[in-house]
Short mmCIF file of C-alpha atoms in Angstrom, two decimals:
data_model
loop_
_atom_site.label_atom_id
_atom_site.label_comp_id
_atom_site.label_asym_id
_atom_site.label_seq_id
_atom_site.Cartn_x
_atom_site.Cartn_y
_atom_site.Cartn_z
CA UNK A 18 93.56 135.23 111.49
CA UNK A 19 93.71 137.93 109.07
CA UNK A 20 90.03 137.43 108.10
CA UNK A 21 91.07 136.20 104.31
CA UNK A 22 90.02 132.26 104.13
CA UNK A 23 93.71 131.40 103.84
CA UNK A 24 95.51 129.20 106.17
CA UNK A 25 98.53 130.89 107.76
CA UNK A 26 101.43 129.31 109.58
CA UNK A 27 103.50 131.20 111.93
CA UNK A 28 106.89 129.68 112.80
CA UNK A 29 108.89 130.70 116.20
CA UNK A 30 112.44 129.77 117.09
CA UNK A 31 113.80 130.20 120.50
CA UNK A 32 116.20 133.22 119.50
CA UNK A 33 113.00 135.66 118.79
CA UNK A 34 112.34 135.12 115.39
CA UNK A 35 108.98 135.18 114.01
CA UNK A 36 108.13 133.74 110.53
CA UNK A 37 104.13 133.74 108.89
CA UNK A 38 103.39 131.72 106.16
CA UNK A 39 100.40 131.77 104.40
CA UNK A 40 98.61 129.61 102.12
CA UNK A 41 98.58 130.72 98.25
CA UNK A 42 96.13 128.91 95.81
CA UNK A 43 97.92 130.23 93.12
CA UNK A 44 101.76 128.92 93.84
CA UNK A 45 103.10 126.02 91.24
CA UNK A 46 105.00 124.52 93.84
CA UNK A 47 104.27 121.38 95.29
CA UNK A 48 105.53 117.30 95.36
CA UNK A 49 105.89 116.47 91.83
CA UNK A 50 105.36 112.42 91.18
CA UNK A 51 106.39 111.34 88.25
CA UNK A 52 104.43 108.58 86.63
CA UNK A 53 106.40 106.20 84.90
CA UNK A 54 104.36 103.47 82.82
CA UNK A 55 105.82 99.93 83.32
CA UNK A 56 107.41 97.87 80.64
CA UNK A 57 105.14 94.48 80.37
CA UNK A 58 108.10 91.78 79.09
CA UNK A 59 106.79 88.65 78.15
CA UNK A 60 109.01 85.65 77.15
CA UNK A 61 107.71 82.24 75.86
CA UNK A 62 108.03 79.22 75.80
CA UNK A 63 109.29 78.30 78.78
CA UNK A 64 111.19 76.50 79.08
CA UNK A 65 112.81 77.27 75.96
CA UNK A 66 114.41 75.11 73.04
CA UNK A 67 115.67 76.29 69.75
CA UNK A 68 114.17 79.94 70.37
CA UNK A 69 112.81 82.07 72.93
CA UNK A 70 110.03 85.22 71.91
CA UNK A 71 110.60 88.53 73.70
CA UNK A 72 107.35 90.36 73.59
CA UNK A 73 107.94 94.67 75.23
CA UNK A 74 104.96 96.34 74.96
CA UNK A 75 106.16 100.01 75.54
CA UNK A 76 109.30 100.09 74.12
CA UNK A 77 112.99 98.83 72.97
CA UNK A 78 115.53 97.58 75.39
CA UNK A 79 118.85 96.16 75.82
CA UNK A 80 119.62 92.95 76.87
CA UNK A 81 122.30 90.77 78.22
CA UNK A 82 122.55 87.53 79.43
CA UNK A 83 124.60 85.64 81.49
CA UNK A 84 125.10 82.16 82.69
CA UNK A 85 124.78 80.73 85.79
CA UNK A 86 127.99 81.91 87.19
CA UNK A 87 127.66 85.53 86.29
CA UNK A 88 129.47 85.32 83.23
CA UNK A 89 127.68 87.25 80.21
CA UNK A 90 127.71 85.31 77.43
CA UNK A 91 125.62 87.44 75.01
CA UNK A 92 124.17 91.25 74.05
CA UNK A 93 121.23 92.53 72.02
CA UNK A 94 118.97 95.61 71.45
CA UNK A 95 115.42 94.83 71.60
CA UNK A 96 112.82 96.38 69.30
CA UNK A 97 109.47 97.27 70.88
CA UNK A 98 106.83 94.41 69.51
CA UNK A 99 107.96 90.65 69.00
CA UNK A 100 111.57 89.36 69.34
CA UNK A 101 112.66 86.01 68.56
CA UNK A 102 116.09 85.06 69.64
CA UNK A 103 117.84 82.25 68.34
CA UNK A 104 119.18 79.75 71.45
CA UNK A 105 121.00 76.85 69.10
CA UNK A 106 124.00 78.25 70.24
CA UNK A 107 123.42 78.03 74.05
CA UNK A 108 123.76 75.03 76.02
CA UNK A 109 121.28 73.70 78.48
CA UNK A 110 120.76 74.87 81.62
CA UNK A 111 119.48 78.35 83.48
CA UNK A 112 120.41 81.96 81.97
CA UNK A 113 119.39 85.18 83.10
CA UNK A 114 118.19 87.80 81.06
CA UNK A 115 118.40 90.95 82.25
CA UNK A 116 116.71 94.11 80.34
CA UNK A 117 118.84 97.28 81.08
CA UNK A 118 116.63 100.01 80.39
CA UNK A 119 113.89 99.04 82.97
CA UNK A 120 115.89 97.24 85.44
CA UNK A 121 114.01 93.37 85.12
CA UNK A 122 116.18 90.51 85.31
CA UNK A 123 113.93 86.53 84.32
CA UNK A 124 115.18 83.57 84.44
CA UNK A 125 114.84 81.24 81.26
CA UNK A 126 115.25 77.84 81.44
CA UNK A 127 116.69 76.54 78.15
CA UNK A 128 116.38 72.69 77.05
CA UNK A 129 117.49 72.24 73.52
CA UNK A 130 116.84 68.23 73.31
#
């Protein structure tokens, strides 16, 4: 329009106002996406018996799990690297684990006989 390259918007509104916009290659703003690497969680064996590894690639995390019925029956903090966690205290049956800081919830299987 104004002969400069630029790409210019003009914005009417049905009580006579008159707004131009035009197109700077030189503003910071803009959509801003975050990129957020995702925690890799690996747990093994599965089932499990007398202990389960917790492998988190990226970094520490808390942990709880409960029982079938909701009820949480244990807490830990996670260290980035390889976790072992002793299970001769838990019965058999289905727990979930559910790591706080990034959200995932597994289900383990644990068969102590």
């Amino acid at each position: 329009l104004d002969g400069d390259n630029k790409l210019n918007l003009f914005v009417g509104q049905d009580l006579g106002g008159l707004f131009h916009l035009e197109h700077d290659e030189n503003s910071n703003l803009g959509i801003y996406a975050e990129i957020i690497p995702t925690q890799n969680i690996e747990c093994f064996p599965v089932p499990a018996n007398k202990s389960l590894t917790i492998r988190l690639e990226l970094m520490g995390d808390k942990l709880f799990v409960y029982n079938v019925i909701g009820q949480k029956i244990d807490e830990l903090m996670l260290n980035q690297g390889t976790n072992e966690l002793d299970l001769q205290n838990y019965s058999n049956g289905i727990y979930f684990f559910q790591f706080i800081n990034t959200g995932i919830t597994r289900k383990i299987s644990v068969n102590a006989d």
